């Protein structure tokens, strides 16, 4: 067992008994949603995974340990604490060695999930290439992590605040397959369509699991993006969200918001400008991803790694 890993009793039991486990990130709790919706959503998402026959493992850094699975009290702490650091690959050694409270991003959650031998991870959306990256070089560490860490990431694509075309180009260059579920189009988080297609459409958990394990059996390191569109009833209109996104981006530039602060700022402004409808969509898509991720985790047990 890795010296920095601490498993909750529920996850430890799942490891012993061979139950499927689904990793969950924690920045969606600390930085992605307002309180108390963040904690309520985290608890509901975990229950959806249990109801689907898998075990949830929300990941965070606490007291010098990578916690694989959190108690309700720990979820509450993350949802309420203003001191929780947003932790990516670069930050893991600092947060662990300094005993800081840390919420893991997609990249850090992938690293921790692989350390814990959890091959399936559910999130809202992955990071990507930011608009204007040709001058700012602002590219999420999530993309590089996907190129080197063997974890399948179930998501609703990437947010329209990013440059989706360049994000997909970057993933292609890094050899990261992008799979879509139920449609050929790659989703854009709040909307079902981004205007771009995924590389492959694989609709069933068995097809997805076979694809993922085949990739790894070939020795092709790196993750797989399993893009799952938000349910149609919960989706937002593309024209509306695109217009609001442009306004929020302009406000971010005018206020000098940069780096890690950009995404939380934009999501908060989009929530305000949509009168809260974007938050409802965000919650709906995460829950939908949890169902797909739990089914995939179960199917992965039927296609064991070589």
Short mmCIF file of C-alpha atoms in Angstrom, two decimals:
data_model
loop_
_atom_site.label_atom_id
_atom_site.label_comp_id
_atom_site.label_asym_id
_atom_site.label_seq_id
_atom_site.Cartn_x
_atom_site.Cartn_y
_atom_site.Cartn_z
CA UNK A 1 0.00 0.00 0.00
CA UNK A 2 1.37 3.42 -0.96
CA UNK A 3 2.63 5.35 2.08
CA UNK A 4 0.57 8.44 1.29
CA UNK A 5 -2.75 6.67 0.68
CA UNK A 6 -5.51 6.47 3.28
CA UNK A 7 -8.60 4.45 2.35
CA UNK A 8 -12.03 4.97 3.87
CA UNK A 9 -13.56 1.81 5.38
CA UNK A 10 -16.06 1.61 2.49
CA UNK A 11 -13.33 1.80 -0.17
CA UNK A 12 -11.01 -0.53 1.74
CA UNK A 13 -13.79 -3.10 1.87
CA UNK A 14 -14.44 -2.71 -1.84
CA UNK A 15 -10.77 -3.32 -2.57
CA UNK A 16 -10.80 -6.48 -0.45
CA UNK A 17 -14.01 -7.87 -1.91
CA UNK A 18 -13.33 -6.91 -5.53
CA UNK A 19 -16.19 -4.45 -5.93
CA UNK A 20 -15.97 -1.83 -8.71
CA UNK A 21 -14.78 1.57 -7.49
CA UNK A 22 -15.33 4.99 -9.09
CA UNK A 23 -12.96 7.86 -8.30
CA UNK A 24 -14.40 11.35 -7.84
CA UNK A 25 -12.55 14.67 -7.70
CA UNK A 26 -12.94 17.22 -4.93
CA UNK A 27 -12.37 20.60 -6.59
CA UNK A 28 -15.95 20.37 -7.81
CA UNK A 29 -16.84 20.56 -4.09
CA UNK A 30 -14.37 23.23 -3.01
CA UNK A 31 -14.16 25.42 -6.10
CA UNK A 32 -16.76 24.26 -8.64
CA UNK A 33 -20.06 24.96 -6.88
CA UNK A 34 -21.36 27.23 -4.11
CA UNK A 35 -22.21 25.95 -0.64
CA UNK A 36 -24.44 24.09 0.23
CA UNK A 37 -25.21 22.79 -3.27
CA UNK A 38 -21.63 21.49 -3.54
CA UNK A 39 -21.91 19.20 -0.51
CA UNK A 40 -25.45 18.10 -1.34
CA UNK A 41 -24.40 17.25 -4.90
CA UNK A 42 -21.34 15.32 -3.71
CA UNK A 43 -23.46 13.20 -1.38
CA UNK A 44 -26.10 12.59 -4.07
CA UNK A 45 -23.47 11.65 -6.67
CA UNK A 46 -21.90 9.16 -4.29
CA UNK A 47 -25.31 7.59 -3.65
CA UNK A 48 -26.02 7.33 -7.39
CA UNK A 49 -22.81 5.34 -7.78
CA UNK A 50 -23.76 3.04 -4.88
CA UNK A 51 -27.24 2.52 -6.32
CA UNK A 52 -25.63 1.55 -9.64
CA UNK A 53 -23.61 -1.22 -8.01
CA UNK A 54 -20.24 0.49 -7.50
CA UNK A 55 -18.41 2.20 -4.64
CA UNK A 56 -17.63 5.95 -4.73
CA UNK A 57 -14.16 7.16 -3.79
CA UNK A 58 -14.05 10.95 -3.52
CA UNK A 59 -10.38 11.98 -3.33
CA UNK A 60 -8.83 14.86 -1.37
CA UNK A 61 -5.65 15.70 0.56
CA UNK A 62 -5.99 15.91 4.33
CA UNK A 63 -3.43 15.75 7.16
CA UNK A 64 -0.57 14.67 4.93
CA UNK A 65 -2.52 11.85 3.31
CA UNK A 66 -4.29 11.23 0.02
CA UNK A 67 -7.74 10.27 1.23
CA UNK A 68 -9.40 7.75 -1.08
CA UNK A 69 -13.01 8.02 0.00
CA UNK A 70 -14.36 10.74 2.33
CA UNK A 71 -16.72 10.78 5.28
CA UNK A 72 -19.72 13.17 5.32
CA UNK A 73 -17.77 15.31 7.82
CA UNK A 74 -14.80 15.52 5.45
CA UNK A 75 -17.10 16.46 2.55
CA UNK A 76 -18.59 19.21 4.71
CA UNK A 77 -15.11 20.50 5.58
CA UNK A 78 -14.13 20.72 1.92
CA UNK A 79 -17.38 22.42 0.99
CA UNK A 80 -17.04 25.06 3.70
CA UNK A 81 -13.31 25.72 4.01
CA UNK A 82 -11.90 28.84 2.34
CA UNK A 83 -8.40 27.38 2.82
CA UNK A 84 -8.71 24.31 0.59
CA UNK A 85 -6.02 24.52 -2.08
CA UNK A 86 -6.77 23.59 -5.67
CA UNK A 87 -4.28 20.76 -6.23
CA UNK A 88 -2.87 19.67 -9.57
CA UNK A 89 0.22 17.54 -10.34
CA UNK A 90 2.61 20.39 -9.47
CA UNK A 91 1.00 20.98 -6.09
CA UNK A 92 0.73 17.44 -4.71
CA UNK A 93 4.18 17.31 -3.00
CA UNK A 94 3.68 20.71 -1.34
CA UNK A 95 0.18 20.03 -0.02
CA UNK A 96 1.16 16.60 1.30
CA UNK A 97 4.48 17.65 2.86
CA UNK A 98 2.99 20.78 4.46
CA UNK A 99 -0.15 19.02 5.76
CA UNK A 100 -2.42 21.40 3.86
CA UNK A 101 -6.06 20.83 2.99
CA UNK A 102 -6.23 20.12 -0.72
CA UNK A 103 -8.98 19.52 -3.25
CA UNK A 104 -7.83 17.51 -6.25
CA UNK A 105 -8.31 18.65 -9.84
CA UNK A 106 -8.82 16.24 -12.73
CA UNK A 107 -5.06 15.84 -13.14
CA UNK A 108 -4.33 15.22 -9.45
CA UNK A 109 -7.33 12.90 -9.09
CA UNK A 110 -6.06 10.84 -12.03
CA UNK A 111 -2.66 10.50 -10.36
CA UNK A 112 -4.20 9.47 -7.04
CA UNK A 113 -6.66 7.09 -8.69
CA UNK A 114 -3.84 5.32 -10.53
CA UNK A 115 -1.86 5.03 -7.27
CA UNK A 116 -4.95 3.40 -5.75
CA UNK A 117 -5.51 1.13 -8.78
CA UNK A 118 -8.85 2.74 -9.64
CA UNK A 119 -9.20 2.85 -13.45
CA UNK A 120 -12.46 4.84 -13.73
CA UNK A 121 -12.91 8.46 -12.69
CA UNK A 122 -16.06 10.59 -12.96
CA UNK A 123 -16.01 14.37 -13.15
CA UNK A 124 -18.06 17.23 -14.59
CA UNK A 125 -15.77 18.43 -17.36
CA UNK A 126 -12.06 18.24 -18.07
CA UNK A 127 -9.78 21.26 -18.43
CA UNK A 128 -8.41 22.24 -21.79
CA UNK A 129 -6.72 24.84 -23.93
CA UNK A 130 -7.89 28.30 -22.88
CA UNK A 131 -8.93 30.89 -25.41
CA UNK A 132 -5.95 33.03 -26.33
CA UNK A 133 -3.51 30.27 -25.39
CA UNK A 134 -1.37 31.13 -28.42
CA UNK A 135 -0.17 34.13 -26.39
CA UNK A 136 -0.85 33.12 -22.78
CA UNK A 137 0.24 29.44 -23.03
CA UNK A 138 -2.66 28.72 -20.65
CA UNK A 139 -3.26 24.99 -21.11
CA UNK A 140 -4.73 22.82 -18.38
CA UNK A 141 -2.48 20.21 -16.81
CA UNK A 142 -5.42 17.83 -17.22
CA UNK A 143 -4.53 17.31 -20.87
CA UNK A 144 -0.93 16.30 -20.21
CA UNK A 145 -2.11 14.01 -17.41
CA UNK A 146 -4.46 12.30 -19.83
CA UNK A 147 -1.45 11.64 -22.04
CA UNK A 148 0.45 9.72 -19.37
CA UNK A 149 -1.85 8.35 -16.65
CA UNK A 150 -3.91 5.18 -17.13
CA UNK A 151 -7.33 6.31 -15.98
CA UNK A 152 -10.55 6.59 -17.98
CA UNK A 153 -12.25 9.95 -17.37
CA UNK A 154 -16.03 10.14 -17.74
CA UNK A 155 -17.02 13.76 -18.33
CA UNK A 156 -19.46 16.02 -20.17
CA UNK A 157 -16.70 17.25 -22.46
CA UNK A 158 -15.10 20.63 -21.85
CA UNK A 159 -16.69 23.95 -20.96
CA UNK A 160 -17.43 26.45 -23.71
CA UNK A 161 -15.21 28.95 -21.86
CA UNK A 162 -12.30 27.01 -23.42
CA UNK A 163 -11.08 26.65 -27.00
CA UNK A 164 -12.68 23.30 -27.74
CA UNK A 165 -11.11 22.86 -31.17
CA UNK A 166 -7.59 23.39 -29.86
CA UNK A 167 -8.30 21.16 -26.87
CA UNK A 168 -9.24 18.28 -29.17
CA UNK A 169 -6.18 18.95 -31.35
CA UNK A 170 -3.95 18.81 -28.28
CA UNK A 171 -5.49 15.51 -27.17
CA UNK A 172 -4.98 14.08 -30.66
CA UNK A 173 -1.32 15.11 -30.65
CA UNK A 174 -0.85 13.42 -27.28
CA UNK A 175 -2.54 10.23 -28.51
CA UNK A 176 -5.49 10.50 -26.11
CA UNK A 177 -8.64 8.87 -27.55
CA UNK A 178 -11.88 10.80 -27.17
CA UNK A 179 -14.92 8.54 -27.00
CA UNK A 180 -18.52 9.76 -27.14
CA UNK A 181 -21.58 8.12 -25.62
CA UNK A 182 -24.92 8.08 -27.43
CA UNK A 183 -23.95 10.50 -30.20
CA UNK A 184 -21.00 11.20 -32.52
CA UNK A 185 -20.68 14.80 -31.33
CA UNK A 186 -18.35 15.91 -28.56
CA UNK A 187 -20.34 17.72 -25.85
CA UNK A 188 -19.53 21.14 -24.42
CA UNK A 189 -20.52 20.73 -20.77
CA UNK A 190 -23.63 22.95 -20.56
CA UNK A 191 -24.66 21.93 -24.11
CA UNK A 192 -24.89 18.55 -25.79
CA UNK A 193 -23.01 19.62 -28.92
CA UNK A 194 -19.79 21.57 -29.36
CA UNK A 195 -19.66 21.58 -33.15
CA UNK A 196 -16.89 18.96 -33.07
CA UNK A 197 -17.03 15.17 -33.21
CA UNK A 198 -15.36 12.70 -30.87
CA UNK A 199 -12.90 10.17 -32.30
CA UNK A 200 -15.09 7.15 -31.65
CA UNK A 201 -18.70 6.52 -30.57
CA UNK A 202 -19.05 3.67 -28.06
CA UNK A 203 -22.47 3.54 -26.46
CA UNK A 204 -22.34 0.54 -24.12
CA UNK A 205 -20.22 0.00 -20.99
CA UNK A 206 -18.95 -3.30 -22.44
CA UNK A 207 -17.72 -1.58 -25.62
CA UNK A 208 -16.07 1.17 -23.62
CA UNK A 209 -14.37 -1.24 -21.21
CA UNK A 210 -13.09 -3.45 -24.03
CA UNK A 211 -11.67 -0.40 -25.83
CA UNK A 212 -9.95 0.95 -22.71
CA UNK A 213 -8.40 -2.36 -21.69
CA UNK A 214 -7.27 -3.04 -25.25
CA UNK A 215 -5.45 0.29 -25.27
CA UNK A 216 -3.63 -0.51 -22.05
CA UNK A 217 -2.87 -4.12 -23.04
CA UNK A 218 -1.11 -2.72 -26.11
CA UNK A 219 1.17 -0.80 -23.76
CA UNK A 220 -0.28 2.53 -24.88
CA UNK A 221 -0.03 4.62 -21.75
CA UNK A 222 -2.45 7.38 -20.98
CA UNK A 223 -6.09 7.92 -20.27
CA UNK A 224 -9.26 7.86 -22.30
CA UNK A 225 -11.84 10.65 -22.41
CA UNK A 226 -15.36 9.19 -22.22
CA UNK A 227 -17.52 12.16 -23.17
CA UNK A 228 -21.12 11.84 -22.04
CA UNK A 229 -23.53 14.65 -22.99
CA UNK A 230 -25.81 16.27 -20.44
CA UNK A 231 -29.38 14.91 -20.70
CA UNK A 232 -31.38 16.87 -23.25
CA UNK A 233 -33.95 17.98 -20.69
CA UNK A 234 -31.19 19.62 -18.62
CA UNK A 235 -29.08 21.06 -21.44
CA UNK A 236 -28.78 24.77 -22.18
CA UNK A 237 -29.17 26.38 -25.61
CA UNK A 238 -25.80 26.69 -27.36
CA UNK A 239 -26.39 30.23 -28.66
CA UNK A 240 -27.39 31.44 -25.21
CA UNK A 241 -24.44 29.93 -23.34
CA UNK A 242 -21.98 31.05 -26.03
CA UNK A 243 -23.14 34.66 -25.68
CA UNK A 244 -23.01 34.59 -21.90
CA UNK A 245 -19.57 32.97 -22.00
CA UNK A 246 -18.20 35.77 -24.18
CA UNK A 247 -19.56 38.35 -21.75
CA UNK A 248 -18.02 36.55 -18.76
CA UNK A 249 -14.67 36.25 -20.54
CA UNK A 250 -14.67 39.96 -21.27
CA UNK A 251 -15.44 40.74 -17.62
CA UNK A 252 -12.61 38.43 -16.49
CA UNK A 253 -10.16 40.28 -18.75
CA UNK A 254 -11.39 43.68 -17.55
CA UNK A 255 -10.95 42.62 -13.92
CA UNK A 256 -7.48 41.14 -14.45
CA UNK A 257 -8.55 37.61 -13.50
CA UNK A 258 -5.86 35.11 -14.54
CA UNK A 259 -4.53 31.60 -13.87
CA UNK A 260 -6.42 29.28 -11.52
CA UNK A 261 -8.91 32.04 -10.69
CA UNK A 262 -10.31 32.20 -14.23
CA UNK A 263 -12.53 29.12 -14.21
CA UNK A 264 -14.19 29.76 -10.80
CA UNK A 265 -14.78 33.39 -11.82
CA UNK A 266 -16.33 32.44 -15.14
CA UNK A 267 -18.56 29.74 -13.64
CA UNK A 268 -19.78 32.15 -10.95
CA UNK A 269 -20.56 34.84 -13.54
CA UNK A 270 -22.28 32.35 -15.84
CA UNK A 271 -24.39 31.17 -12.90
CA UNK A 272 -25.41 34.78 -12.17
CA UNK A 273 -26.08 35.64 -15.81
CA UNK A 274 -28.26 32.53 -16.27
CA UNK A 275 -30.13 33.12 -13.00
CA UNK A 276 -28.80 29.86 -11.60
CA UNK A 277 -29.79 27.66 -14.53
CA UNK A 278 -26.16 26.83 -15.33
CA UNK A 279 -25.69 25.42 -11.81
CA UNK A 280 -28.73 23.19 -12.27
CA UNK A 281 -27.25 21.95 -15.56
CA UNK A 282 -23.88 21.39 -13.88
CA UNK A 283 -25.46 19.27 -11.16
CA UNK A 284 -27.51 17.28 -13.68
CA UNK A 285 -24.54 16.42 -15.87
CA UNK A 286 -22.39 15.28 -12.96
CA UNK A 287 -25.14 12.94 -11.80
CA UNK A 288 -25.54 11.62 -15.34
CA UNK A 289 -21.79 11.02 -15.57
CA UNK A 290 -21.91 9.12 -12.28
CA UNK A 291 -24.39 6.64 -13.74
CA UNK A 292 -22.25 6.09 -16.84
CA UNK A 293 -19.06 5.85 -14.76
CA UNK A 294 -20.52 3.28 -12.38
CA UNK A 295 -21.66 1.12 -15.29
CA UNK A 296 -18.20 1.41 -16.86
CA UNK A 297 -16.47 0.47 -13.59
CA UNK A 298 -18.62 -2.66 -13.37
CA UNK A 299 -17.85 -3.55 -16.99
CA UNK A 300 -14.11 -3.06 -16.44
CA UNK A 301 -14.16 -6.00 -14.02
CA UNK A 302 -15.36 -8.20 -16.89
CA UNK A 303 -12.39 -7.07 -19.04
CA UNK A 304 -9.52 -7.39 -16.56
CA UNK A 305 -6.14 -5.88 -17.34
CA UNK A 306 -3.48 -8.26 -18.66
#
